[in-house]
Backbone as numpy.savetxt, mean C-alpha at the origin, in Angstrom:
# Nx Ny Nz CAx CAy CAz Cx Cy Cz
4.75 15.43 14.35 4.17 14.11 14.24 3.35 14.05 12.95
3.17 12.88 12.34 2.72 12.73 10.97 1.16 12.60 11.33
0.46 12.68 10.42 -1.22 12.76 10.38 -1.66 11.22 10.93
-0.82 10.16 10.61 -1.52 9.10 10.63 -0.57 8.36 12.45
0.09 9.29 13.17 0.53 9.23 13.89 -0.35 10.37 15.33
-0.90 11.23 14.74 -1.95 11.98 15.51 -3.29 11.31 15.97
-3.77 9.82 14.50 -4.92 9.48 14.77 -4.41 8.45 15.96
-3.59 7.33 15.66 -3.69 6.34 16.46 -2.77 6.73 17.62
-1.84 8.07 17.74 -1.20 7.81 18.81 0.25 7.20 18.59
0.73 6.96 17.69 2.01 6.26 17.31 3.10 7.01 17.23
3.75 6.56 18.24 5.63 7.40 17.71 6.36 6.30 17.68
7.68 6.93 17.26 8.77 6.08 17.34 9.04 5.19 18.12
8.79 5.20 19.01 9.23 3.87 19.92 7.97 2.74 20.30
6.89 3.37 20.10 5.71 2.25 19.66 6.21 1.64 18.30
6.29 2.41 17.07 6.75 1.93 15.92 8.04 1.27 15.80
8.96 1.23 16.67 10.27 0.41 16.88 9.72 -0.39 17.38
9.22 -1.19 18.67 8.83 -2.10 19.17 7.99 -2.80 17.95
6.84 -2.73 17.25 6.39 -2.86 16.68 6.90 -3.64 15.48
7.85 -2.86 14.82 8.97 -3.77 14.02 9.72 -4.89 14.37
10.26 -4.74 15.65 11.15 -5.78 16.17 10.06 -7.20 16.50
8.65 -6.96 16.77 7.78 -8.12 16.99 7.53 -8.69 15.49
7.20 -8.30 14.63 6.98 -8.59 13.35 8.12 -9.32 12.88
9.59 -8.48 13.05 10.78 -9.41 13.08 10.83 -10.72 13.73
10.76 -10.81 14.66 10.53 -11.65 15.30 9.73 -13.02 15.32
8.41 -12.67 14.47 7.80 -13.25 13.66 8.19 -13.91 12.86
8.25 -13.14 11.58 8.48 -13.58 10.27 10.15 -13.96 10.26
11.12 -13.18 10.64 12.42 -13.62 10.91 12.83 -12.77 9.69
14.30 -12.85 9.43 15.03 -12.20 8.71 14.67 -12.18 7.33
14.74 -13.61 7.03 14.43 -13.98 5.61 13.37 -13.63 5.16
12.31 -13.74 6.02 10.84 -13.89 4.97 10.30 -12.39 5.24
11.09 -10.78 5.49 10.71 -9.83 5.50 10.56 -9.16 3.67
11.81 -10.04 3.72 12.12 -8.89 1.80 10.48 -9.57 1.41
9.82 -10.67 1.03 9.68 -11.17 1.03 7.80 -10.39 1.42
7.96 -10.30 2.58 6.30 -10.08 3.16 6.44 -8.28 2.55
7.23 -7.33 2.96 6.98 -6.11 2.13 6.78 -6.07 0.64
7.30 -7.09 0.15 7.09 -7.20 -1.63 5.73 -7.41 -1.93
5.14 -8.47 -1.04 4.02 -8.25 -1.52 3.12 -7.57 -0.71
3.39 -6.90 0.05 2.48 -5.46 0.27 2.54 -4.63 -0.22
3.68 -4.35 -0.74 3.98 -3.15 -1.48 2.88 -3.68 -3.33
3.18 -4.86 -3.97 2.28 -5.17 -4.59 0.97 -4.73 -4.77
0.83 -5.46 -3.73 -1.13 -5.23 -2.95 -1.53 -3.92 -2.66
-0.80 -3.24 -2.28 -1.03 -1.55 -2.29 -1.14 -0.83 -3.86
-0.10 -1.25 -4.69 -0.29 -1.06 -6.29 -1.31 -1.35 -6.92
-1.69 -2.65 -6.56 -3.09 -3.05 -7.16 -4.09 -2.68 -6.52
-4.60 -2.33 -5.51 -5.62 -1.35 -5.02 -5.75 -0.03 -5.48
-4.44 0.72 -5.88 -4.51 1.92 -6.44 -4.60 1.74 -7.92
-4.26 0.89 -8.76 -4.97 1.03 -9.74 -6.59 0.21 -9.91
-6.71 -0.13 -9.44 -7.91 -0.25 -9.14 -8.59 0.98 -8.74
-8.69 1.52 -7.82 -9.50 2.88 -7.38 -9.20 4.01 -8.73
-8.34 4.00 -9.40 -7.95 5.12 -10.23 -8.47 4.37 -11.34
-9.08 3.11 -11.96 -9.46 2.73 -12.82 -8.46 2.70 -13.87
-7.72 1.93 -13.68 -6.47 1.98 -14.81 -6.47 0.77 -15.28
-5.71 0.21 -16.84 -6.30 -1.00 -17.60 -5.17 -2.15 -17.63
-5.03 -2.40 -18.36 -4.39 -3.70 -18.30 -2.88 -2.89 -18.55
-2.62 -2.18 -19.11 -1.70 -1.55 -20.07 -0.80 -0.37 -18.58
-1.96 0.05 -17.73 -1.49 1.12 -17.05 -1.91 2.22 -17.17
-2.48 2.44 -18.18 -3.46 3.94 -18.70 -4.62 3.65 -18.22
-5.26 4.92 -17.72 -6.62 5.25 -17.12 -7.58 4.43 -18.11
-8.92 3.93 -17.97 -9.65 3.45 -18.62 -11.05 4.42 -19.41
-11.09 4.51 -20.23 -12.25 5.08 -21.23 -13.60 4.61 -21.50
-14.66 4.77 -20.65 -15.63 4.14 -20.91 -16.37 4.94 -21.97
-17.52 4.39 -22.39 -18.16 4.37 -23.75 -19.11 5.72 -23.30
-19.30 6.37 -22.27 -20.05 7.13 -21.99 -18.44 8.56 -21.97
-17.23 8.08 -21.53 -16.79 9.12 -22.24 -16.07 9.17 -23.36
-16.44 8.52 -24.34 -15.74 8.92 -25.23 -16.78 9.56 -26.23
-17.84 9.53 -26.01 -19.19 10.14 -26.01 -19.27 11.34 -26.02
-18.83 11.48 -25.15 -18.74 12.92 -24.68 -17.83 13.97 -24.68
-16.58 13.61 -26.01 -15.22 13.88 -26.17 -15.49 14.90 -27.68
């Protein structure tokens, strides 16, 4: 079982059910659709936490380049 399946308790067939309600939901079409932009939103949180710039490269503040 995976780490994040130990905390909450989740296997496969919680996580199948789980999918098929969300399906169910959103419907066929609007899945490509809702993962795109999570998958997005997950990108931009990680560069964010890793401090990365407009470009994609880590960012250089004035205190280190100071110190270079």
């Amino acid at each position: 079982m995976t780490y994040f399946g130990e905390i909450l308790g989740i296997g496969a067939p919680e996580l199948i059910i789980v999918l098929a309600i969300i399906l169910l939901l959103f419907g066929g079409k609007k899945l490509p659709e809702l993962f795109k932009s999570a998958g997005s939103s997950v990108r931009e949180l990680r560069k964010g936490l890793n401090g990365d710039g407009e470009d994609g490269k880590p960012k250089v503040s004035s205190t280190d380049a100071q110190n270079r």
